[in-house]
Coordinates of C-alpha atoms and ligand atoms in Angstrom, one line a residue:
M1 CA 180.4 141.2 99.7
S2 CA 179.7 138.7 97.7
L3 CA 182.0 135.6 97.5
T4 CA 180.0 134.2 94.3
V5 CA 182.4 132.2 91.8
L6 CA 180.4 130.8 89.0
E7 CA 178.0 132.4 86.3
P8 CA 174.8 130.7 86.2
E9 CA 175.6 129.3 82.4
A10 CA 178.4 127.7 84.1
R11 CA 176.2 126.1 86.9
L12 CA 173.7 124.9 84.0
K13 CA 176.7 123.5 81.9
V14 CA 178.4 121.2 84.8
E15 CA 175.3 120.5 87.1
P16 CA 173.2 117.6 85.0
A17 CA 176.4 115.9 84.2
V18 CA 178.2 115.7 87.5
Q19 CA 174.7 115.1 89.4
T20 CA 174.9 111.7 88.1
T21 CA 178.1 110.4 89.3
L22 CA 178.2 110.5 93.0
K23 CA 174.3 110.7 93.7
E24 CA 173.6 107.9 91.4
T25 CA 176.3 105.7 92.9
L26 CA 174.7 106.5 96.4
K27 CA 171.1 105.2 95.2
Q28 CA 172.6 102.2 94.1
K29 CA 174.4 101.6 97.6
I30 CA 171.7 102.5 99.6
E31 CA 168.8 100.3 97.7
A32 CA 171.8 97.6 98.0
H33 CA 171.8 97.9 101.8
R34 CA 168.3 98.7 102.5
P35 CA 167.3 94.6 102.6
R36 CA 169.9 93.9 105.2
T37 CA 168.4 96.8 107.8
T38 CA 164.8 95.4 107.1
R39 CA 165.9 91.8 107.9
L40 CA 167.8 92.7 110.8
V41 CA 164.7 94.7 112.1
K42 CA 161.8 92.1 111.0
E43 CA 163.6 88.6 111.2
L44 CA 166.3 89.3 113.9
G45 CA 165.3 92.5 115.8
K46 CA 164.6 90.7 119.2
V47 CA 168.3 89.0 119.5
V48 CA 170.1 90.4 122.5
I49 CA 173.4 92.2 121.6
D50 CA 174.0 94.3 124.9
Q51 CA 173.2 94.7 128.4
V52 CA 173.0 98.0 130.4
T53 CA 174.1 98.4 134.1
I54 CA 173.5 101.1 136.5
D55 CA 176.8 102.8 135.9
Q56 CA 176.3 103.0 132.2
C57 CA 172.8 104.6 132.9
I58 CA 174.1 107.4 134.8
G59 CA 177.7 107.3 133.4
G60 CA 176.8 108.9 129.8
A61 CA 175.9 105.6 128.2
R62 CA 179.7 104.7 127.9
D63 CA 180.0 101.6 125.7
V64 CA 176.1 100.8 125.3
R65 CA 175.9 99.5 122.0
C66 CA 172.7 101.3 120.6
L67 CA 173.6 103.2 117.4
V68 CA 174.7 101.5 113.9
T69 CA 176.9 103.2 110.9
D70 CA 178.9 101.6 108.6
I71 CA 180.7 105.0 108.1
S72 CA 183.4 104.4 110.4
Y73 CA 184.1 102.5 113.5
L74 CA 186.1 102.8 116.7
D75 CA 188.1 100.3 118.2
P76 CA 189.6 100.9 121.6
Q77 CA 192.9 99.7 120.8
E78 CA 193.2 100.3 117.1
G79 CA 191.6 103.5 116.8
I80 CA 189.4 104.6 113.9
R81 CA 188.7 103.0 110.5
F82 CA 187.1 105.0 107.8
R83 CA 184.9 102.6 106.0
G84 CA 186.8 99.9 107.2
K85 CA 190.5 101.5 106.4
T86 CA 193.0 102.8 109.1
I87 CA 194.1 106.5 108.6
P88 CA 197.3 105.1 106.7
E89 CA 195.2 103.1 104.4
T90 CA 192.7 105.5 103.8
F91 CA 195.4 108.3 102.8
A92 CA 197.6 105.8 100.5
A93 CA 194.3 104.6 99.0
L94 CA 192.6 107.8 98.1
P95 CA 193.9 109.9 94.8
K96 CA 196.2 112.5 95.8
A97 CA 195.6 116.2 95.2
P98 CA 197.4 117.8 92.7
G99 CA 201.5 117.8 93.6
S100 CA 200.4 116.6 97.1
D101 CA 201.0 113.3 99.2
Y102 CA 197.4 114.1 100.5
P103 CA 193.9 113.1 99.0
T104 CA 191.7 116.0 98.3
V105 CA 188.9 116.2 100.6
E106 CA 186.3 116.1 98.1
S107 CA 187.7 112.5 97.1
F108 CA 187.3 111.5 100.6
W109 CA 183.6 112.9 100.8
Y110 CA 183.0 110.5 97.8
F111 CA 184.6 107.5 99.9
L112 CA 182.9 108.6 103.1
L113 CA 179.4 108.4 101.2
T114 CA 179.8 105.3 99.2
G115 CA 182.6 102.9 100.8
D116 CA 184.2 103.2 97.2
I117 CA 187.8 104.6 96.8
P118 CA 186.6 107.0 93.7
A119 CA 188.6 106.6 90.2
Q120 CA 190.4 110.2 89.2
D121 CA 187.5 111.3 87.0
Q122 CA 184.7 110.5 89.7
V123 CA 187.1 113.0 92.3
D124 CA 187.0 115.6 89.0
H125 CA 183.5 115.4 89.2
V126 CA 183.1 115.8 93.0
V127 CA 185.4 118.7 93.0
A128 CA 183.6 120.7 90.2
E129 CA 180.2 120.0 91.7
W130 CA 181.7 121.0 94.9
K131 CA 182.6 124.4 93.2
I132 CA 179.2 124.9 92.4
R133 CA 177.5 124.3 95.7
Q134 CA 180.2 126.4 97.8
V135 CA 178.3 129.4 96.7
V136 CA 177.5 130.9 100.4
P137 CA 174.2 133.2 100.5
Q138 CA 175.2 136.7 101.2
Y139 CA 172.6 136.4 103.9
V140 CA 174.7 134.4 105.7
F141 CA 177.8 136.7 105.9
D142 CA 175.4 139.4 106.9
T143 CA 174.0 137.3 109.6
I144 CA 177.4 136.5 110.9
R145 CA 178.6 140.2 110.7
A146 CA 175.5 141.3 112.8
L147 CA 176.7 139.4 115.9
P148 CA 178.9 140.9 118.6
R149 CA 182.5 141.0 117.4
D150 CA 183.6 139.1 120.4
S151 CA 181.3 136.1 120.1
H152 CA 183.1 132.8 119.9
P153 CA 183.9 131.9 116.3
M154 CA 181.8 128.5 117.2
T155 CA 178.9 130.8 118.1
M156 CA 179.2 132.5 114.8
L157 CA 179.6 129.0 112.8
S158 CA 176.7 127.5 114.6
I159 CA 174.6 130.3 113.8
G160 CA 175.7 130.7 110.2
I161 CA 174.9 127.2 109.3
L162 CA 171.5 127.8 111.2
S163 CA 170.7 130.6 108.8
M164 CA 170.8 128.5 106.0
Q165 CA 167.7 126.6 107.1
K166 CA 165.3 128.6 105.5
D167 CA 166.5 127.5 102.2
S168 CA 166.8 123.7 103.1
K169 CA 166.0 121.9 100.0
F170 CA 165.0 118.9 102.6
A171 CA 162.6 120.8 104.5
A172 CA 160.8 122.1 101.5
A173 CA 160.4 118.7 100.1
Y174 CA 158.9 117.6 103.3
H175 CA 156.4 120.4 103.4
D176 CA 155.7 119.8 99.5
A177 CA 152.7 117.4 99.5
G178 CA 153.5 114.6 97.1
K179 CA 156.9 115.3 96.7
Y180 CA 158.4 113.7 99.9
N181 CA 158.2 109.8 100.8
K182 CA 160.4 107.7 103.1
M183 CA 162.0 106.1 100.4
N184 CA 163.1 109.2 98.2
A185 CA 163.6 111.3 101.2
W186 CA 167.3 110.8 101.5
K187 CA 167.6 112.6 97.8
F188 CA 166.6 115.6 99.3
L189 CA 168.9 115.2 102.5
Y190 CA 171.8 114.4 100.4
E191 CA 171.3 117.9 98.4
D192 CA 171.3 119.6 102.0
A193 CA 174.2 117.5 103.2
Y194 CA 176.4 118.4 99.9
D195 CA 175.7 121.8 100.1
L196 CA 176.7 122.3 103.7
V197 CA 179.9 120.6 103.5
A198 CA 181.0 122.5 100.3
R199 CA 179.8 125.6 102.3
I200 CA 181.4 125.2 105.5
P201 CA 184.7 126.2 104.9
I202 CA 184.1 129.0 103.1
I203 CA 181.8 130.2 106.0
A204 CA 184.7 129.3 108.6
A205 CA 187.0 131.4 106.6
F206 CA 184.7 134.3 106.5
I207 CA 184.5 134.2 110.1
Y208 CA 188.4 134.0 110.5
N209 CA 188.9 136.8 108.5
L210 CA 186.2 139.0 110.0
K211 CA 187.7 138.2 113.5
Y212 CA 191.4 138.1 113.2
R213 CA 192.4 139.6 110.1
G214 CA 190.4 142.8 110.2
D215 CA 187.7 141.8 107.9
R216 CA 190.1 141.3 104.8
Q217 CA 188.0 138.8 103.3
A218 CA 189.3 136.9 100.2
G219 CA 187.2 135.5 97.5
I220 CA 187.2 131.9 96.5
D221 CA 189.9 130.8 93.6
P222 CA 187.7 128.2 91.5
K223 CA 190.8 126.7 90.3
L224 CA 191.4 125.0 93.5
D225 CA 190.3 122.2 95.5
M226 CA 188.8 122.7 98.8
G227 CA 191.7 122.5 101.1
A228 CA 193.9 124.5 99.0
N229 CA 191.3 127.1 98.6
F230 CA 190.6 127.2 102.3
A231 CA 194.2 128.0 102.8
H232 CA 193.8 130.7 100.2
M233 CA 191.0 132.2 101.6
I234 CA 192.5 132.5 105.4
G235 CA 195.7 134.2 103.7
Q236 CA 197.9 131.2 104.0
T237 CA 201.0 130.3 101.9
D238 CA 200.6 127.2 99.3
S239 CA 202.5 125.0 102.1
Y240 CA 199.2 125.1 104.6
R241 CA 197.3 123.2 101.8
D242 CA 198.4 119.7 103.2
V243 CA 197.5 121.1 106.6
A244 CA 194.2 121.5 105.7
R245 CA 193.5 118.5 103.8
M246 CA 194.9 116.4 106.6
Y247 CA 193.1 118.3 109.3
F248 CA 189.7 118.2 107.8
V249 CA 189.9 114.2 106.6
L250 CA 191.6 113.4 110.2
H251 CA 188.4 115.5 112.3
S252 CA 185.7 114.1 109.9
D253 CA 184.6 111.1 111.9
H254 CA 184.8 109.0 114.8
E255 CA 182.0 106.6 114.9
S256 CA 178.4 107.7 115.6
G257 CA 178.6 108.4 119.8
N258 CA 180.8 111.1 120.1
V259 CA 178.8 114.2 121.2
S260 CA 178.7 116.2 117.5
A261 CA 177.8 113.2 115.5
H262 CA 175.3 112.0 118.2
T263 CA 173.8 115.4 118.3
T264 CA 173.4 115.7 114.8
H265 CA 171.8 112.0 114.0
L266 CA 169.7 113.0 117.3
V267 CA 168.0 116.0 116.3
H268 CA 168.0 114.8 112.3
S269 CA 166.0 111.7 113.5
A270 CA 163.3 114.1 114.2
L271 CA 163.6 114.8 110.8
S272 CA 164.9 118.1 111.3
D273 CA 166.9 119.1 108.2
P274 CA 170.8 119.1 107.9
Y275 CA 171.2 122.8 109.0
Y276 CA 169.2 122.2 112.3
A277 CA 170.8 119.1 112.6
Y278 CA 174.3 120.2 112.5
S279 CA 173.9 123.4 114.0
A280 CA 173.3 121.4 117.3
G281 CA 175.9 119.2 116.8
L282 CA 178.7 122.3 116.3
N283 CA 177.1 123.5 119.7
G284 CA 178.1 120.1 121.3
L285 CA 181.2 120.4 119.5
A286 CA 182.1 123.6 121.2
G287 CA 182.3 121.9 124.7
P288 CA 185.9 121.5 126.4
L289 CA 185.3 118.0 127.1
H290 CA 184.7 117.7 123.4
G291 CA 186.0 119.7 120.3
L292 CA 186.9 122.9 122.3
A293 CA 190.1 120.8 124.0
N294 CA 192.3 121.6 121.0
Q295 CA 192.0 125.2 122.1
E296 CA 192.5 124.3 125.7
V297 CA 195.6 122.4 124.9
L298 CA 197.2 125.3 123.0
D299 CA 196.4 127.8 126.2
W300 CA 197.5 125.2 128.7
T301 CA 200.8 124.7 126.6
L302 CA 201.7 128.3 126.3
K303 CA 200.7 129.2 129.8
F304 CA 203.2 126.5 131.2
Q305 CA 205.7 128.0 128.8
D306 CA 204.7 131.4 130.3
K307 CA 205.0 130.5 133.8
Y308 CA 207.8 128.0 133.9
C309 CA 210.1 128.5 130.8
R310 CA 210.4 132.2 130.3
D311 CA 214.1 132.0 130.9
V312 CA 215.0 128.4 131.0
E313 CA 214.2 125.5 128.7
P314 CA 211.2 123.2 129.4
T315 CA 212.2 120.0 131.3
K316 CA 210.6 116.8 132.5
E317 CA 210.6 117.7 136.1
L318 CA 209.0 121.1 135.1
V319 CA 206.2 119.4 133.0
T320 CA 205.3 117.1 135.5
K321 CA 204.9 119.7 138.1
A322 CA 202.9 121.7 135.8
L323 CA 200.7 118.7 134.8
W324 CA 200.2 117.7 138.9
D325 CA 199.2 121.5 139.4
T326 CA 196.8 121.1 137.0
L327 CA 194.9 117.8 138.5
N328 CA 195.3 119.1 142.0
A329 CA 193.7 122.2 141.0
G330 CA 190.5 119.9 139.9
H331 CA 191.2 120.4 136.2
V332 CA 191.2 117.7 133.1
V333 CA 194.7 117.5 131.2
P334 CA 193.2 118.8 128.1
G335 CA 194.1 116.5 125.0
Y336 CA 194.5 113.3 127.0
G337 CA 192.1 110.5 127.7
H338 CA 189.1 109.3 125.8
A339 CA 185.8 107.7 126.2
V340 CA 186.4 104.9 123.9
L341 CA 189.9 104.9 123.1
R342 CA 192.8 103.0 125.3
K343 CA 196.0 103.7 123.3
T344 CA 197.1 106.7 121.6
D345 CA 195.0 108.1 119.1
P346 CA 196.0 107.3 115.7
R347 CA 194.9 110.7 114.7
Y348 CA 197.3 112.1 116.8
M349 CA 200.2 109.8 115.4
A350 CA 199.3 110.7 111.8
Q351 CA 199.8 114.7 113.1
R352 CA 202.9 113.9 114.7
E353 CA 204.5 112.2 111.8
F354 CA 203.2 115.3 110.0
C355 CA 205.2 117.5 112.3
L356 CA 208.4 115.1 112.3
K357 CA 208.4 114.8 108.6
T358 CA 208.1 118.8 107.9
P359 CA 211.5 120.8 108.3
G360 CA 211.3 123.5 110.8
L361 CA 208.1 122.0 112.5
K362 CA 210.1 119.0 113.6
D363 CA 212.5 121.6 115.5
D364 CA 209.7 123.7 116.3
R365 CA 210.1 124.8 120.3
L366 CA 206.5 124.4 120.7
F367 CA 206.2 121.0 119.1
K368 CA 209.3 119.7 121.2
L369 CA 207.1 120.9 124.3
V370 CA 204.3 119.1 123.1
S371 CA 206.6 115.9 122.5
M372 CA 207.8 116.2 126.1
I373 CA 204.6 116.3 127.4
F374 CA 203.3 113.4 125.5
E375 CA 206.5 111.5 127.0
V376 CA 205.2 112.6 130.4
A377 CA 201.8 113.2 130.8
P378 CA 200.6 109.2 130.6
G379 CA 202.8 108.4 133.7
V380 CA 201.4 111.3 135.5
L381 CA 197.8 110.5 134.7
Q382 CA 198.1 106.7 135.0
E383 CA 199.8 107.8 139.1
H384 CA 196.7 109.9 139.4
G385 CA 194.8 107.1 138.7
H386 CA 191.2 108.4 137.7
A387 CA 191.5 108.5 133.7
K388 CA 190.7 105.2 132.3
N389 CA 192.9 106.2 129.5
P390 CA 196.0 108.1 130.1
W391 CA 196.8 108.4 126.1
P392 CA 196.5 111.6 124.3
N393 CA 193.9 112.2 121.7
V394 CA 193.5 114.3 118.7
D395 CA 193.1 117.4 120.3
A396 CA 196.8 117.2 121.6
Q397 CA 198.7 117.7 118.4
S398 CA 196.3 119.6 116.4
G399 CA 196.9 123.1 117.8
V400 CA 200.7 123.1 117.2
I401 CA 200.6 122.6 113.8
Q402 CA 198.2 125.4 113.4
W403 CA 200.5 127.8 115.5
Y404 CA 203.6 127.1 113.4
Y405 CA 201.5 128.1 110.3
G406 CA 200.9 131.2 111.6
V407 CA 197.3 130.2 112.6
T408 CA 198.1 131.4 116.3
E409 CA 194.1 132.7 117.3
W410 CA 193.0 129.2 118.9
D411 CA 189.5 130.3 119.1
I412 CA 189.3 129.4 115.4
Y413 CA 190.5 125.7 116.3
T414 CA 187.0 124.0 116.8
V415 CA 186.0 126.2 114.1
L416 CA 188.2 123.9 111.9
F417 CA 187.3 120.7 113.8
G418 CA 183.6 121.7 112.8
V419 CA 184.5 121.9 109.0
G420 CA 186.0 118.6 109.2
R421 CA 183.3 116.8 111.4
A422 CA 180.8 118.3 109.0
L423 CA 181.9 115.3 106.6
G424 CA 181.0 112.4 108.9
C425 CA 177.9 114.2 110.1
M426 CA 176.5 114.9 106.8
A427 CA 177.7 111.1 105.2
N428 CA 175.5 109.5 108.5
I429 CA 172.5 111.5 108.3
T430 CA 172.3 111.1 104.5
W431 CA 172.3 107.3 105.5
D432 CA 170.5 107.7 108.5
R433 CA 167.5 108.6 105.9
G434 CA 168.4 106.2 103.4
L435 CA 167.9 103.5 105.5
G436 CA 164.8 105.3 107.3
Y437 CA 166.0 105.0 110.9
A438 CA 163.6 105.6 113.5
I439 CA 163.2 108.9 115.4
E440 CA 165.6 108.2 118.7
R441 CA 163.9 107.9 121.9
P442 CA 165.5 105.7 124.5
K443 CA 163.8 105.2 127.6
S444 CA 164.3 107.2 131.0
V445 CA 163.9 105.6 134.6
T446 CA 163.9 107.2 138.1
T447 CA 166.4 106.9 140.8
A448 CA 164.0 104.7 142.8
M449 CA 163.6 102.4 140.1
L450 CA 167.4 101.8 139.8
E451 CA 167.2 101.4 143.6
K452 CA 164.4 98.8 143.8
W453 CA 166.3 96.7 140.9
A454 CA 169.5 96.6 142.3
E455 CA 168.0 95.4 145.6
E456 CA 166.2 92.7 144.1
G457 CA 169.7 91.6 142.4
G458 CA 168.9 93.1 138.8
R459 CA 166.1 94.0 136.6
K460 CA 164.2 90.9 135.5
L461 CA 163.9 91.5 131.5
S462 CA 160.3 90.5 130.4
Ligands
LIG1 N1 192.9 114.5 133.3 C1 192.3 114.4 134.3 N2 191.6 113.9 134.8 C2 190.9 112.9 133.7 C3 191.4 113.0 132.1 C4 192.3 113.9 132.1 N3 192.6 114.4 130.7 N4 190.6 112.3 131.3 C5 189.4 111.6 132.3 N5 190.1 112.0 133.8 C6 189.2 111.7 134.7 C7 187.6 112.2 134.6 O1 187.3 113.2 134.7 C8 186.8 111.6 135.5 O2 187.3 111.9 136.8 P1 185.8 111.3 138.1 O3 186.1 110.0 138.3 O4 186.5 112.3 138.8 O5 184.9 112.1 137.6 C9 187.6 110.1 135.6 O6 188.9 110.2 135.0 C10 187.2 108.4 134.7 O7 186.9 109.3 133.2 P2 187.2 108.4 131.9 O8 186.2 107.4 132.1 O9 188.5 108.1 131.9 O10 186.7 109.4 130.7 P3 185.4 109.6 130.2 O11 185.1 108.9 129.2 O12 184.4 110.4 131.4 O13 185.8 111.0 129.3 C11 187.1 112.5 128.2 C12 186.5 111.2 128.4 C13 187.9 112.9 126.9 C14 186.0 113.5 128.2 C15 188.1 112.8 129.3 O14 189.2 111.9 129.1 C16 188.6 114.4 129.4 O15 188.1 115.1 130.1 N6 189.8 114.6 128.9 C17 190.3 116.0 128.8 C18 189.3 116.8 127.8 C19 190.0 116.5 126.1 O16 190.9 116.0 125.8 N7 188.7 115.9 125.6 C20 188.8 115.7 123.9 C21 188.2 114.4 123.9 C22 188.5 114.2 122.3 N8 187.8 115.2 121.5 O17 187.8 115.8 120.7 O18 186.2 115.4 121.7
LIG2 C1 185.7 112.8 118.7 O1 186.5 113.0 116.9 O2 184.8 113.0 118.4 C2 186.4 112.5 119.8 O3 187.7 111.9 120.0 C3 185.4 112.0 120.8 C4 184.9 111.0 120.6 O4 185.0 110.1 119.9 O5 184.2 110.6 121.5

């Protein structure tokens, strides 16, 4: 089945006009930024900004400052800022989708890439260009369809993204002698990155329909922005449009060190193209300690209901017991804790506020249970005494919204996360190439070396 929406003449009419705006702005931004990076490396490169302890070396490099991005920053107390703006500031500043309190994903893409709040005509250009780029080659659908139908949707998404590698504009330019150089490399990267963010929601909708809606596929509606079209393609009503817009923006970026963003950056640092890099990033997102936690939250909550509350209303005592049962069985409480955050995730709060202002949802049984867990779990985790952060993260609140709107097949939740995360990962590697970041290659040491340096009272830095 083909999901093509624009005829070739339409492509020709729109393409040259819209190509200039975002790409030209980005070109100016990258060129203006390069001298700052060059100076930092050449003149200030030996300034010490951190030191590494043995527990950081063994314990997942926690808190080691060794990555650079200007696209988002995560403060442990405050939470995420996208391009210097908090979540409420970001939502307030960006132009809104027609008839909505939420911005379009397209305007957020412009903002992530450039750091500028786009004017309405710039948003319109991105929305128009997005429609051209969102056309997914038929072979992607054929590839996914060839997989066992009981494959996890994240496997399908990762393979679907990887299948487009053969048409990578970055890889083609790299292998075309005379076309590619360090200064212009980002332009080819940008082409793939933009194609990828526009196509991934279409691929995600295809997977959802294939697996859970009896392969009833819907075509793209060219009148709709990305979030609204996603709602349309998965058979949702108009009320889901803001859910999609909010979800994709909130899940987009969480600075560079998280597994999906870091993997994408690492793989791309070998000059692997965006399809190779993001397919790898998605494979990291699929882990239960990372993106998969959002489906685990729903699983945990529904099992709790089934086990303890078939005939009775949930109580704080019952929730407390279920949390201890989980911890005593040696499992983590999904949706709680964080490697960096030390307070409630503002992405949790943004989604909670959405629930509280949505009639029906605010009185929903499952939402009330999630709210009760929010009241109880931090105290239980504090008493347990292991987690450094007892507060909820983004995943503790996202699934209940999907469930309420009828997206009850929770295997798809990490795919939704992956659609949003593509925005951050693709913006980041566009800038990685713009600033010519090096291949990533940290140094490893042996256990005996750690023991020797510890006995000597610490390693002497030469
Ligand atoms: N439930 C039970 N134990 C926990 C939890 C939790 N929610 N969070 C951390 N711990 C334990 C952790 O397993 C470790 O145990 P041990 O000392 O026995 O090895 C100890 O507390 C210290 O871990 P932290 O330093 O607090 O956390 P770390 O930075 O290693 O890991 C997470 C961060 C997010 C992986 C961890 O908090 C966790 O597993 N949370 C549950 C899964 C989850 O919600 N993941 C989603 C994260 C957000 N995302 O979307 O990616
Ligand atoms: C994320 O959004 O990537 C998660 O909160 C995990 C992280 O930041 O480490």
